[in-house]
């Protein structure tokens, strides 16, 4: 198995990891935010769908040999500007899955040398397609850890509210 095959398998596995991370999570927990400036699980998923769009463009731009700087995006502004917490997690997951599948078809057609084609990112660094795919997978893994933290915090917050309500009812 080539390194490209391993990267593609890891890349494709990100959707299933997200689905598993959401098992048993209530709608209230999906939208819960520790504070207004932090992201809910719903917003994290919307961000990952947005990131998939940007990565899709970056890969295609490199393959087209356009030689322009690869685009960055203002993730917080995208999340807030789209009112992402009011969206549906299922929609974000479906877009994420669809782009993952579509990109995997493209990546599966690449010959080994094309995985090494490169562009210049917004920081002025040279990035190869293999770097973008590997970086995308790592990015999702970091957000999976964030999702787990938010879920734990949401559950703790809900438990504290129930305890407080029970305490007040007993008085």
mmCIF file of C-alpha atoms in Angstrom:
data_model
loop_
_atom_site.group_PDB
_atom_site.id
_atom_site.type_symbol
_atom_site.label_atom_id
_atom_site.label_comp_id
_atom_site.label_asym_id
_atom_site.label_seq_id
_atom_site.Cartn_x
_atom_site.Cartn_y
_atom_site.Cartn_z
ATOM 1 C CA UNK A 1 0.000 0.000 0.000
ATOM 2 C CA UNK A 2 1.473 3.365 -1.036
ATOM 3 C CA UNK A 3 1.624 6.401 1.226
ATOM 4 C CA UNK A 4 -1.023 8.020 -1.002
ATOM 5 C CA UNK A 5 -3.323 5.039 -0.343
ATOM 6 C CA UNK A 6 -2.770 5.368 3.407
ATOM 7 C CA UNK A 7 -3.439 9.113 3.279
ATOM 8 C CA UNK A 8 -6.578 8.568 1.206
ATOM 9 C CA UNK A 9 -7.870 5.906 3.614
ATOM 10 C CA UNK A 10 -7.278 8.202 6.616
ATOM 11 C CA UNK A 11 -8.897 11.066 4.717
ATOM 12 C CA UNK A 12 -12.004 9.013 3.934
ATOM 13 C CA UNK A 13 -12.268 7.755 7.521
ATOM 14 C CA UNK A 14 -12.826 11.283 8.860
ATOM 15 C CA UNK A 15 -16.553 11.223 8.096
ATOM 16 C CA UNK A 16 -17.124 8.009 10.029
ATOM 17 C CA UNK A 17 -15.154 9.414 12.954
ATOM 18 C CA UNK A 18 -17.436 12.461 13.010
ATOM 19 C CA UNK A 19 -20.560 10.313 12.835
ATOM 20 C CA UNK A 20 -19.324 8.195 15.754
ATOM 21 C CA UNK A 21 -18.483 11.310 17.778
ATOM 22 C CA UNK A 22 -22.099 12.468 17.473
ATOM 23 C CA UNK A 23 -23.757 9.234 18.583
ATOM 24 C CA UNK A 24 -26.140 9.873 21.457
ATOM 25 C CA UNK A 25 -25.671 13.651 21.426
ATOM 26 C CA UNK A 26 -28.897 15.589 21.885
ATOM 27 C CA UNK A 27 -29.914 18.573 19.789
ATOM 28 C CA UNK A 28 -29.454 20.793 22.836
ATOM 29 C CA UNK A 29 -25.906 19.490 23.345
ATOM 30 C CA UNK A 30 -25.101 20.009 19.645
ATOM 31 C CA UNK A 31 -25.993 23.705 19.919
ATOM 32 C CA UNK A 32 -24.620 24.344 23.438
ATOM 33 C CA UNK A 33 -21.864 26.972 23.739
ATOM 34 C CA UNK A 34 -19.660 27.595 26.755
ATOM 35 C CA UNK A 35 -19.721 31.289 25.882
ATOM 36 C CA UNK A 36 -20.892 33.367 22.911
ATOM 37 C CA UNK A 37 -17.444 33.446 21.279
ATOM 38 C CA UNK A 38 -16.873 29.681 21.509
ATOM 39 C CA UNK A 39 -18.157 27.173 18.972
ATOM 40 C CA UNK A 40 -20.883 24.635 19.466
ATOM 41 C CA UNK A 41 -20.599 21.149 17.983
ATOM 42 C CA UNK A 42 -22.976 22.307 15.226
ATOM 43 C CA UNK A 43 -20.631 25.185 14.415
ATOM 44 C CA UNK A 44 -17.591 22.895 14.398
ATOM 45 C CA UNK A 45 -19.330 20.681 11.845
ATOM 46 C CA UNK A 46 -20.291 23.674 9.702
ATOM 47 C CA UNK A 47 -16.665 24.829 9.844
ATOM 48 C CA UNK A 48 -15.463 21.397 8.716
ATOM 49 C CA UNK A 49 -17.898 21.514 5.788
ATOM 50 C CA UNK A 50 -16.570 24.992 4.900
ATOM 51 C CA UNK A 51 -13.004 23.771 5.245
ATOM 52 C CA UNK A 52 -13.829 20.932 2.856
ATOM 53 C CA UNK A 53 -14.975 23.470 0.265
ATOM 54 C CA UNK A 54 -11.756 25.455 0.598
ATOM 55 C CA UNK A 55 -9.552 22.337 0.474
ATOM 56 C CA UNK A 56 -11.430 21.145 -2.615
ATOM 57 C CA UNK A 57 -10.623 24.428 -4.337
ATOM 58 C CA UNK A 58 -6.979 24.373 -3.250
ATOM 59 C CA UNK A 59 -6.418 20.862 -4.636
ATOM 60 C CA UNK A 60 -8.016 21.743 -7.966
ATOM 61 C CA UNK A 61 -6.117 25.009 -8.210
ATOM 62 C CA UNK A 62 -2.811 23.187 -7.743
ATOM 63 C CA UNK A 63 -3.729 20.567 -10.336
ATOM 64 C CA UNK A 64 -4.659 23.351 -12.770
ATOM 65 C CA UNK A 65 -1.163 24.879 -12.357
ATOM 66 C CA UNK A 66 -2.630 28.357 -11.849
ATOM 67 C CA UNK A 67 0.372 29.506 -9.767
ATOM 68 C CA UNK A 68 -1.719 31.920 -7.710
ATOM 69 C CA UNK A 69 -1.601 32.008 -3.937
ATOM 70 C CA UNK A 70 -4.003 29.483 -2.446
ATOM 71 C CA UNK A 71 -6.898 31.130 -0.621
ATOM 72 C CA UNK A 72 -7.298 31.421 3.114
ATOM 73 C CA UNK A 73 -10.609 31.974 4.819
ATOM 74 C CA UNK A 74 -11.717 33.675 8.002
ATOM 75 C CA UNK A 75 -13.197 30.683 9.792
ATOM 76 C CA UNK A 76 -14.829 32.593 12.662
ATOM 77 C CA UNK A 77 -16.412 35.074 10.265
ATOM 78 C CA UNK A 78 -17.667 32.253 8.052
ATOM 79 C CA UNK A 79 -19.220 30.434 11.022
ATOM 80 C CA UNK A 80 -20.887 33.538 12.490
ATOM 81 C CA UNK A 81 -21.815 35.066 9.125
ATOM 82 C CA UNK A 82 -23.696 31.935 8.111
ATOM 83 C CA UNK A 83 -25.535 31.659 11.444
ATOM 84 C CA UNK A 84 -24.082 28.151 11.567
ATOM 85 C CA UNK A 85 -25.474 27.286 14.988
ATOM 86 C CA UNK A 86 -28.971 27.604 13.513
ATOM 87 C CA UNK A 87 -28.134 25.076 10.804
ATOM 88 C CA UNK A 88 -28.651 21.337 10.885
ATOM 89 C CA UNK A 89 -25.743 19.056 11.739
ATOM 90 C CA UNK A 90 -27.056 16.504 9.254
ATOM 91 C CA UNK A 91 -26.695 19.041 6.428
ATOM 92 C CA UNK A 92 -23.098 19.857 7.378
ATOM 93 C CA UNK A 93 -22.254 16.164 7.682
ATOM 94 C CA UNK A 94 -23.816 15.409 4.292
ATOM 95 C CA UNK A 95 -21.860 18.180 2.576
ATOM 96 C CA UNK A 96 -18.692 17.007 4.328
ATOM 97 C CA UNK A 97 -19.350 13.398 3.216
ATOM 98 C CA UNK A 98 -20.187 14.403 -0.352
ATOM 99 C CA UNK A 99 -17.069 16.529 -0.785
ATOM 100 C CA UNK A 100 -14.945 13.836 0.839
ATOM 101 C CA UNK A 101 -16.286 11.282 -1.631
ATOM 102 C CA UNK A 102 -15.972 13.575 -4.644
ATOM 103 C CA UNK A 103 -12.436 14.593 -3.708
ATOM 104 C CA UNK A 104 -11.471 10.970 -3.077
ATOM 105 C CA UNK A 105 -12.502 10.112 -6.642
ATOM 106 C CA UNK A 106 -10.217 12.871 -7.924
ATOM 107 C CA UNK A 107 -7.371 11.921 -5.593
ATOM 108 C CA UNK A 108 -7.748 8.277 -6.628
ATOM 109 C CA UNK A 109 -7.113 9.258 -10.257
ATOM 110 C CA UNK A 110 -3.846 11.024 -9.475
ATOM 111 C CA UNK A 111 -0.585 9.398 -10.452
ATOM 112 C CA UNK A 112 2.087 9.382 -7.721
ATOM 113 C CA UNK A 113 3.887 12.478 -9.059
ATOM 114 C CA UNK A 114 0.690 14.519 -8.995
ATOM 115 C CA UNK A 115 0.427 14.048 -5.228
ATOM 116 C CA UNK A 116 3.663 16.063 -5.090
ATOM 117 C CA UNK A 117 2.367 18.993 -7.143
ATOM 118 C CA UNK A 118 2.415 22.148 -5.057
ATOM 119 C CA UNK A 119 1.099 25.627 -4.576
ATOM 120 C CA UNK A 120 1.807 28.544 -2.278
ATOM 121 C CA UNK A 121 -0.443 28.928 0.745
ATOM 122 C CA UNK A 122 -1.553 32.218 2.293
ATOM 123 C CA UNK A 123 1.522 32.138 4.574
ATOM 124 C CA UNK A 124 3.837 32.005 1.553
ATOM 125 C CA UNK A 125 4.747 28.364 2.196
ATOM 126 C CA UNK A 126 4.929 25.693 -0.476
ATOM 127 C CA UNK A 127 2.333 22.979 0.094
ATOM 128 C CA UNK A 128 1.885 19.762 -1.863
ATOM 129 C CA UNK A 129 -1.404 18.008 -2.474
ATOM 130 C CA UNK A 130 -0.223 15.261 -0.124
ATOM 131 C CA UNK A 131 0.386 17.935 2.552
ATOM 132 C CA UNK A 132 -3.122 19.320 2.052
ATOM 133 C CA UNK A 133 -4.741 15.889 2.405
ATOM 134 C CA UNK A 134 -2.625 14.993 5.441
ATOM 135 C CA UNK A 135 -3.278 18.423 6.950
ATOM 136 C CA UNK A 136 -7.019 18.092 6.371
ATOM 137 C CA UNK A 137 -7.084 14.766 8.210
ATOM 138 C CA UNK A 138 -5.102 16.223 11.122
ATOM 139 C CA UNK A 139 -7.426 19.247 11.148
ATOM 140 C CA UNK A 140 -10.476 17.001 11.504
ATOM 141 C CA UNK A 141 -8.752 15.066 14.297
ATOM 142 C CA UNK A 142 -8.134 18.305 16.230
ATOM 143 C CA UNK A 143 -11.795 19.218 15.830
ATOM 144 C CA UNK A 144 -12.841 15.739 16.972
ATOM 145 C CA UNK A 145 -11.015 16.457 20.222
ATOM 146 C CA UNK A 146 -12.803 19.826 20.387
ATOM 147 C CA UNK A 147 -16.158 18.111 19.850
ATOM 148 C CA UNK A 148 -15.420 15.740 22.733
ATOM 149 C CA UNK A 149 -14.550 18.682 25.014
ATOM 150 C CA UNK A 150 -17.720 20.570 24.090
ATOM 151 C CA UNK A 151 -19.844 17.455 24.625
ATOM 152 C CA UNK A 152 -18.367 16.910 28.103
ATOM 153 C CA UNK A 153 -18.831 20.585 29.005
ATOM 154 C CA UNK A 154 -22.418 20.571 27.724
ATOM 155 C CA UNK A 155 -23.239 17.449 29.735
ATOM 156 C CA UNK A 156 -21.654 18.938 32.871
ATOM 157 C CA UNK A 157 -23.574 22.184 32.375
ATOM 158 C CA UNK A 158 -26.850 20.317 31.957
ATOM 159 C CA UNK A 159 -26.155 18.181 35.040
ATOM 160 C CA UNK A 160 -25.409 21.325 37.070
ATOM 161 C CA UNK A 161 -28.675 22.908 35.906
ATOM 162 C CA UNK A 162 -30.649 19.796 36.892
ATOM 163 C CA UNK A 163 -28.928 19.696 40.297
ATOM 164 C CA UNK A 164 -29.661 23.389 40.848
ATOM 165 C CA UNK A 165 -33.319 22.940 39.860
ATOM 166 C CA UNK A 166 -33.636 19.949 42.192
ATOM 167 C CA UNK A 167 -32.033 21.899 45.017
ATOM 168 C CA UNK A 168 -34.430 24.837 44.516
ATOM 169 C CA UNK A 169 -37.427 22.504 44.301
ATOM 170 C CA UNK A 170 -36.450 20.912 47.616
ATOM 171 C CA UNK A 171 -36.477 24.305 49.358
#
